[in-house]
Amino acid sequence: MAHVVVLGAGLGGVVMAYEMKDQLRPGDKLTVITKDPKYHFVPSNPWIPVRWRQREDIQIDLAPTFAKRGIDFKPVAAKKVHPEANKVELVDGSEVAYDFLIIATGPELAFDEIEGLGPNGNTQSICHIDHAEQAAAAFDEFCKDPKPIIIGAVQGASCFGPAYEFTFIIDTELRRRKIRDKVPMTFVTAEPYIGHLGLDGVGDTKGLLESEMREHHIKWLTSSRVKKVEPGKMFVEEVAEDGSVRATHELPFGFSMMLPPFRGIEAVRGVEGLVNPRGFILVDKHQCNPKYRNVFSVGVCVAIPPMGPTPVPCGVPKTGFMIESMVTATALNIGQILRGGESSHEATWNAVCLADFGDSGVAFVAQPQIPPRNVNWSSSGKWVHAAKIGFEKYFIRKMRRGESEPFYEKAMLDFLGIGKLKKTT
Ligand code: FAD
């Protein structure tokens, strides 16, 4: 009998556990190890600082859900993964041995790579519920004495959609509070153009997002590198095509949220053959590590090369539908190996996204992720805002019930009316 361990219980890890459970043989054991006993639905985080959502609205208590599905649960952080010895060392000094390990530990947020960046420095974050709550307190204070706002994504970030979402959500909230006229807003991004999204654009995201920015009086700086952040002041360099500095800016602000660079978590960084130099897990087309053949990985912690060279480094985002496709392929592949077969399933890695703008939004589908594409579609409108709320409720309800199918797939296909997107081949 085999022991399968899922490390990390975020969006990827929770869905992974449910889908893996369906593929096990009678007698096989499944354990989930994670840092936090409660899961928070990260895509709703941009609504926390404006208090459109509270922590409890997006929280899932994992212990009872996993117990109901017969999944062992260990809410203790991993200290080090030892793939040579097939075990995970935990921070409480204990160890968990495995036959198969699925790493779903998401990103470590590398605020320390830029002086003054992050919630322990001078900018806010929406990447974690604790950060988003801190940002809510900061935003309340800010509204008493409005000043300029800077929102964006720094060099090396591999997540851009939430920065756009948060910009327009803040814009909507400021208009509702009738103080938008007192707040100059600037979007600062490593992307070479607005709407690049780390994907070289999808459909007309360039046109759609630039137009939204203009309509909402939001200025922008692209190909930008944040040098450091002091209290109330951000130092930014605009970089030209040849890598030279085209312009420098000292931007004042009263509130700022910048998405940080991501790297792999400490428990895997530096493990030879398991990770790339940034600590992201190396996988083949079957989500399996090329050196350690009983180690698989899904989600943001997976190594994906950038789309192409850009003047300022931009990573490729890993969005929910894409993560789900990695999960399904992994569950099916391990199921095949357990039954004496070989992995044959590949994730489609399609990028599908609903970006909420507070009272409207932009949706896109990129299939495949790298251009030229078979589906290269984007659209905007009030329907996206409604679809995102419906999708959030649907997803959280499914996660609370411990239901494995369908997650993003059904929600997306229903909302977008696109019936042919497959998760695996
Ligand atoms: P995570 O959800 O970050 O989960 C990682 C898990 O690993 C966590 O449970 C963590 O506690 C655990 N962990 C970390 N370190 C350890 C350790 N040492 N030991 C044990 N466990 C550990 N995508 C979309 O498709 N649509 C959206 O609307 C969307 N919105 C987003 C909004 C924001 C603000 C962000 C940051 C991303 C968004 N994404 C969205 C992208 C993506 O879907 C999410 O980032 C998603 O949460 C990634 O899932 P994951 O499982 O890879 O990582």
XYZ file of C-alpha atoms and ligand atoms in Angstrom:
478
model
C 0.000 0.000 0.000
C 1.244 3.464 -0.771
C 1.433 6.637 1.284
C 0.827 9.785 -0.788
C 1.685 13.110 0.856
C 0.473 16.492 -0.384
C 2.655 19.313 0.921
C 0.769 22.619 1.087
C -2.980 23.160 1.319
C -3.649 26.288 -0.698
C -5.739 26.427 -3.819
C -3.637 23.735 -5.533
C -3.035 21.497 -2.506
C -6.662 21.303 -1.347
C -8.000 20.429 -4.789
C -5.051 18.032 -5.180
C -6.003 16.181 -2.008
C -9.628 15.778 -3.113
C -8.733 14.596 -6.616
C -5.900 12.326 -5.391
C -8.239 10.671 -2.902
C -10.478 9.619 -5.803
C -7.518 7.914 -7.529
C -6.191 5.865 -4.590
C -6.643 2.126 -4.230
C -8.369 0.740 -1.123
C -5.748 0.747 1.646
C -3.615 3.560 0.207
C -3.123 6.468 2.592
C -3.265 10.210 1.881
C -1.811 12.869 4.177
C -1.873 16.639 3.750
C 0.845 18.653 5.493
C 0.486 22.414 5.603
C 1.453 25.511 7.573
C -1.996 26.826 8.398
C -5.041 24.782 9.550
C -7.365 27.250 7.800
C -7.421 27.951 4.064
C -8.281 31.400 2.710
C -9.501 31.855 -0.851
C -6.639 33.999 -2.231
C -8.550 35.338 -5.300
C -10.872 37.182 -2.841
C -7.978 38.905 -1.055
C -8.234 42.127 -3.160
C -11.676 42.687 -1.571
C -10.350 42.515 2.018
C -8.584 45.940 2.218
C -11.772 47.725 1.089
C -13.803 45.569 3.534
C -16.054 44.096 0.852
C -15.064 40.748 2.405
C -14.065 39.687 5.911
C -11.676 36.871 6.812
C -14.554 34.528 7.808
C -16.248 34.951 4.420
C -13.339 33.346 2.573
C -12.036 30.962 5.234
C -12.264 27.173 5.146
C -11.511 25.050 8.194
C -9.612 22.202 6.608
C -9.540 19.650 9.469
C -13.242 18.653 9.408
C -13.388 18.685 5.603
C -10.353 16.440 5.259
C -11.619 14.160 8.059
C -14.910 13.749 6.195
C -12.987 12.641 3.079
C -10.727 10.234 5.044
C -7.611 12.367 4.492
C -5.006 12.628 7.283
C -4.164 16.225 8.128
C -0.992 17.607 9.698
C -1.080 21.394 10.071
C 2.659 21.745 10.778
C 5.051 23.568 8.420
C 7.767 21.652 6.575
C 11.328 22.533 7.503
C 13.091 20.550 4.776
C 12.152 18.135 2.040
C 14.582 15.187 1.779
C 13.776 13.522 -1.556
C 16.811 11.177 -1.334
C 15.334 9.741 1.863
C 11.655 10.004 0.798
C 10.701 12.062 3.832
C 9.604 15.524 4.882
C 11.103 17.033 8.019
C 8.665 19.264 9.923
C 9.349 22.300 12.104
C 8.164 20.452 15.239
C 11.050 17.977 14.805
C 8.901 15.119 13.471
C 9.257 13.490 10.050
C 6.755 12.107 7.562
C 7.839 9.336 5.181
C 6.166 9.054 1.791
C 5.973 6.855 -1.284
C 4.765 9.779 -3.416
C 5.124 13.460 -2.596
C 3.128 16.220 -4.302
C 4.586 19.658 -3.593
C 1.951 22.435 -3.661
C 3.577 25.036 -1.456
C 2.864 28.107 -3.590
C 5.318 30.993 -3.554
C 7.498 32.505 -0.890
C 6.986 36.261 -1.111
C 10.425 37.797 -1.660
C 9.810 41.267 -0.188
C 13.377 41.257 1.164
C 14.790 41.550 -2.380
C 13.802 45.241 -2.547
C 14.641 47.638 0.256
C 11.534 48.908 2.027
C 9.096 46.660 0.134
C 6.239 44.806 1.824
C 4.077 44.787 4.936
C 7.111 44.886 7.238
C 8.366 47.851 5.202
C 6.524 50.655 3.489
C 4.105 49.002 1.046
C 1.060 46.805 1.560
C 0.364 43.332 0.153
C -2.764 41.347 -0.762
C -0.983 38.022 -1.287
C -1.933 36.605 2.126
C -5.032 37.164 4.248
C -2.920 38.572 7.127
C -1.347 41.100 4.736
C -4.719 42.019 3.256
C -6.122 42.692 6.741
C -3.118 44.890 7.516
C -3.776 46.720 4.241
C -7.409 47.250 5.306
C -6.301 49.063 8.466
C -3.809 51.146 6.449
C -6.471 52.018 3.860
C -8.927 53.156 6.567
C -6.239 55.505 7.933
C -5.355 56.678 4.430
C -8.966 57.670 3.705
C -8.895 60.112 6.633
C -6.064 62.011 4.905
C -6.068 61.134 1.166
C -2.804 61.397 -0.799
C -1.427 59.761 -3.974
C -1.708 55.974 -4.372
C 0.752 53.640 -6.123
C -0.268 50.095 -7.054
C 1.576 47.595 -9.239
C 3.966 44.690 -9.562
C 7.746 44.861 -9.093
C 10.553 43.363 -11.176
C 10.515 39.559 -11.100
C 6.825 39.405 -10.161
C 4.927 36.570 -11.817
C 1.431 37.683 -10.923
C -0.076 40.824 -12.476
C -3.865 40.376 -12.711
C -4.439 41.042 -8.978
C -2.520 44.342 -9.238
C -4.912 45.528 -11.978
C -7.894 44.223 -9.996
C -6.802 46.001 -6.850
C -6.205 49.272 -8.726
C -9.759 49.380 -10.035
C -11.286 48.084 -6.796
C -9.553 50.913 -4.905
C -10.720 53.368 -7.574
C -14.318 52.147 -7.131
C -14.094 52.359 -3.330
C -12.614 55.877 -3.434
C -15.452 56.982 -5.722
C -17.991 55.457 -3.314
C -16.353 57.360 -0.445
C -16.418 60.515 -2.602
C -12.684 61.149 -2.210
C -11.422 59.893 -5.588
C -10.880 63.536 -6.654
C -8.242 63.915 -3.902
C -6.216 60.834 -4.917
C -3.824 60.806 -7.913
C -3.271 57.132 -8.815
C -0.239 55.595 -10.579
C 0.205 52.000 -11.726
C 3.891 50.938 -11.660
C 4.752 47.648 -13.340
C 7.640 45.556 -14.621
C 5.524 44.607 -17.648
C 6.732 46.088 -20.981
C 3.208 47.324 -21.709
C -0.110 47.590 -19.909
C -2.026 44.325 -20.288
C 1.076 42.160 -20.929
C 0.225 40.177 -17.763
C 3.367 38.034 -18.062
C 1.661 36.368 -21.039
C 2.550 38.854 -23.799
C -1.080 39.955 -23.634
C -4.208 37.913 -24.212
C -6.696 38.981 -26.860
C -6.825 42.754 -26.591
C -5.847 43.050 -22.902
C -3.450 45.857 -23.935
C -6.209 47.934 -25.469
C -8.841 47.030 -22.871
C -6.678 47.758 -19.836
C -5.107 50.937 -21.234
C -8.556 52.217 -22.050
C -9.811 51.385 -18.521
C -6.787 53.168 -17.042
C -7.472 56.277 -19.126
C -11.181 56.266 -18.303
C -10.388 55.994 -14.601
C -7.641 58.669 -14.605
C -4.891 56.248 -13.644
C -1.379 57.058 -14.875
C 1.093 54.266 -15.509
C 4.796 53.471 -15.732
C 5.802 50.265 -17.562
C 9.191 48.468 -17.832
C 9.790 49.828 -14.372
C 12.138 48.693 -11.636
C 11.541 49.651 -8.013
C 14.924 50.543 -6.511
C 13.741 51.118 -2.946
C 10.762 52.331 -0.957
C 10.985 54.848 1.852
C 8.029 55.868 4.013
C 5.787 57.775 1.566
C 8.273 57.698 -1.320
C 9.010 55.107 -4.039
C 12.182 55.241 -6.134
C 11.525 53.872 -9.633
C 13.676 53.439 -12.755
C 12.113 53.154 -16.198
C 14.186 50.794 -18.327
C 14.685 51.116 -22.102
C 14.726 48.225 -24.612
C 18.547 48.010 -24.422
C 18.489 47.726 -20.627
C 19.648 51.290 -19.977
C 17.805 53.526 -17.528
C 15.483 55.802 -19.518
C 14.163 57.865 -16.604
C 14.148 57.899 -12.825
C 11.222 58.893 -10.607
C 10.702 59.655 -6.944
C 7.001 59.043 -6.481
C 5.235 60.244 -3.322
C 2.407 58.117 -1.925
C 0.080 57.820 1.050
C -0.878 54.205 0.300
C 0.848 51.611 -1.880
C 0.330 47.937 -2.717
C 3.017 46.261 -4.828
C 3.040 42.567 -5.764
C 6.489 41.171 -4.850
C 8.815 38.793 -6.677
C 8.095 35.129 -5.930
C 10.575 32.360 -5.118
C 10.256 28.788 -3.874
C 9.848 28.136 -0.128
C 12.903 27.577 2.043
C 12.082 23.901 2.678
C 12.898 23.069 -0.975
C 15.396 25.778 -1.976
C 18.844 24.440 -2.852
C 17.800 20.773 -3.119
C 19.877 19.678 -6.109
C 17.789 18.357 -9.005
C 14.507 19.213 -7.302
C 14.430 22.965 -7.888
C 15.717 25.709 -10.187
C 17.940 28.510 -8.819
C 14.845 30.471 -7.619
C 13.606 27.415 -5.717
C 10.764 26.511 -8.085
C 10.108 22.788 -8.536
C 11.317 21.279 -11.812
C 8.711 19.096 -13.492
C 8.335 17.233 -16.777
C 5.197 17.193 -18.920
C 3.580 14.782 -16.449
C 4.146 17.148 -13.463
C 6.890 14.760 -12.235
C 10.367 15.849 -11.114
C 12.991 14.608 -13.616
C 15.403 13.428 -10.875
C 13.072 12.248 -8.109
C 10.451 10.245 -9.961
C 8.109 9.896 -6.972
C 7.926 13.675 -6.475
C 5.275 15.692 -8.342
C 4.369 19.347 -8.121
C 1.390 21.616 -8.867
C 0.594 25.316 -8.568
C 2.646 28.470 -8.230
C 5.676 26.537 -6.892
C 6.226 24.871 -10.305
C 9.086 26.217 -12.475
C 7.860 27.752 -15.748
C 10.285 29.715 -17.962
C 9.357 33.336 -18.751
C 7.375 34.077 -21.922
C 10.354 35.813 -23.538
C 12.927 38.482 -22.744
C 11.533 41.787 -21.456
C 13.565 44.889 -20.444
C 12.558 44.226 -16.821
C 12.087 40.574 -15.747
C 8.441 39.401 -15.743
C 7.423 35.888 -14.722
C 4.579 33.822 -16.139
C 1.477 33.801 -13.900
C -0.061 30.552 -12.740
C -3.793 30.979 -12.496
C -6.462 28.767 -10.985
C -7.652 26.895 -14.050
C -4.059 26.159 -15.048
C -3.318 24.921 -11.521
C -6.387 22.714 -11.654
C -5.180 21.198 -14.899
C -1.844 20.363 -13.212
C -3.775 18.809 -10.304
C -5.957 16.598 -12.487
C -2.992 15.393 -14.554
C -1.013 14.611 -11.378
C -3.875 12.695 -9.720
C -4.486 10.638 -12.858
C -0.762 9.951 -13.357
C -0.148 8.784 -9.782
C -3.324 6.687 -10.068
C -1.833 5.016 -13.148
C 1.526 4.367 -11.461
C -0.222 2.868 -8.415
C -1.900 0.403 -10.765
C 1.374 -0.625 -12.405
C 1.109 1.708 -15.388
C 2.995 4.793 -16.510
C 2.073 8.462 -16.456
C 0.294 9.544 -19.613
C -1.670 12.669 -18.629
C -0.459 16.178 -19.419
C -1.929 19.387 -18.046
C -3.225 21.770 -20.690
C -1.953 24.805 -18.745
C -4.609 27.062 -20.282
C -4.811 30.486 -18.684
C -8.371 31.505 -17.844
C -8.993 34.527 -15.671
C -11.755 36.771 -14.386
C -10.287 40.077 -13.166
C -12.750 42.037 -11.046
C -12.689 45.840 -11.247
C -15.153 46.550 -8.464
C -18.148 47.264 -10.653
C -16.990 45.730 -13.948
C -13.984 43.650 -15.023
C -11.896 41.970 -17.705
C -11.947 38.260 -18.566
C -9.477 36.380 -20.721
C -8.730 32.898 -22.025
C -5.303 31.930 -23.424
C -5.069 28.471 -24.976
C -2.277 27.531 -25.031
C -0.541 29.945 -22.710
C 2.288 30.752 -25.145
C 1.380 32.630 -28.352
C 0.447 31.963 -31.130
C -2.732 30.540 -29.612
C -5.811 28.612 -30.644
C -7.951 30.665 -28.257
C -6.806 34.242 -27.587
C -9.884 35.911 -26.148
C -10.542 38.836 -23.847
C -13.657 40.775 -22.985
C -14.811 43.349 -20.472
C -18.007 44.494 -18.827
C -20.163 44.483 -15.731
C -20.872 40.786 -16.241
C -17.278 39.967 -15.203
C -17.843 41.465 -11.734
C -21.030 39.404 -11.313
C -19.337 36.279 -12.659
C -16.410 36.644 -10.265
C -18.717 36.878 -7.235
C -20.725 33.880 -8.412
C -17.529 31.984 -9.056
C -16.121 32.805 -5.595
C -19.275 31.567 -3.845
C -19.359 28.422 -5.956
C -15.700 27.597 -5.368
C -15.737 28.191 -1.608
C -18.918 26.096 -1.232
C -17.293 23.223 -3.136
C -14.123 23.445 -1.064
C -16.073 23.486 2.218
C -17.986 20.377 1.140
C -14.793 18.580 0.092
C -16.071 17.945 -3.421
C -13.404 17.088 -5.972
C -15.186 17.814 -9.234
C -15.853 20.175 -10.803
C -13.990 23.240 -9.564
C -12.724 25.993 -11.806
C -13.580 24.031 -14.892
C -17.327 23.921 -14.399
C -17.518 27.420 -12.964
C -15.516 28.918 -15.815
C -17.255 26.985 -18.528
C -20.651 27.904 -17.117
C -19.860 31.572 -16.716
C -18.008 32.054 -19.968
C -20.058 29.687 -22.074
C -16.860 28.116 -23.419
C -17.533 24.421 -23.493
C -14.416 22.956 -24.987
C -11.538 23.834 -22.661
C -9.954 20.609 -21.474
C -7.851 20.232 -18.344
C -5.699 17.351 -19.532
C -4.632 15.566 -22.681
P -1.111 28.895 -2.379
O -2.568 29.071 -2.512
O -0.278 30.065 -1.985
O -0.885 27.719 -1.339
C 0.371 27.348 -0.829
C 0.165 26.502 0.406
O 1.434 26.000 0.859
C -0.436 27.281 1.580
O -1.406 26.486 2.189
C 0.763 27.481 2.521
O 0.383 27.567 3.867
C 1.525 26.179 2.251
N 2.929 26.272 2.655
C 3.822 27.235 2.378
N 4.996 26.957 2.963
C 4.847 25.784 3.609
C 5.699 24.976 4.405
N 6.963 25.312 4.681
N 5.199 23.837 4.919
C 3.923 23.447 4.683
N 3.072 24.179 3.935
C 3.532 25.337 3.405
N -5.799 33.023 -9.997
C -6.979 32.925 -10.657
O -7.137 32.030 -11.455
N -7.984 33.819 -10.446
C -7.879 34.822 -9.567
O -8.788 35.613 -9.394
C -6.636 34.942 -8.830
N -6.499 35.928 -7.932
C -5.334 36.023 -7.225
C -5.207 37.039 -6.288
C -4.026 37.197 -5.582
C -3.911 38.294 -4.589
C -2.939 36.322 -5.824
C -1.643 36.477 -5.077
C -3.065 35.294 -6.758
C -4.253 35.115 -7.471
N -4.422 34.090 -8.404
C -5.618 34.001 -9.085
C -3.310 33.160 -8.731
C -3.406 31.784 -8.030
O -4.641 31.170 -8.353
C -3.265 31.870 -6.524
O -2.033 32.448 -6.187
C -3.355 30.512 -5.827
O -3.561 30.733 -4.457
C -2.120 29.661 -6.010
O -2.341 28.404 -5.443
P -1.144 27.496 -4.867
O -1.801 26.300 -4.263
O -0.116 27.289 -5.883
O -0.468 28.375 -3.720
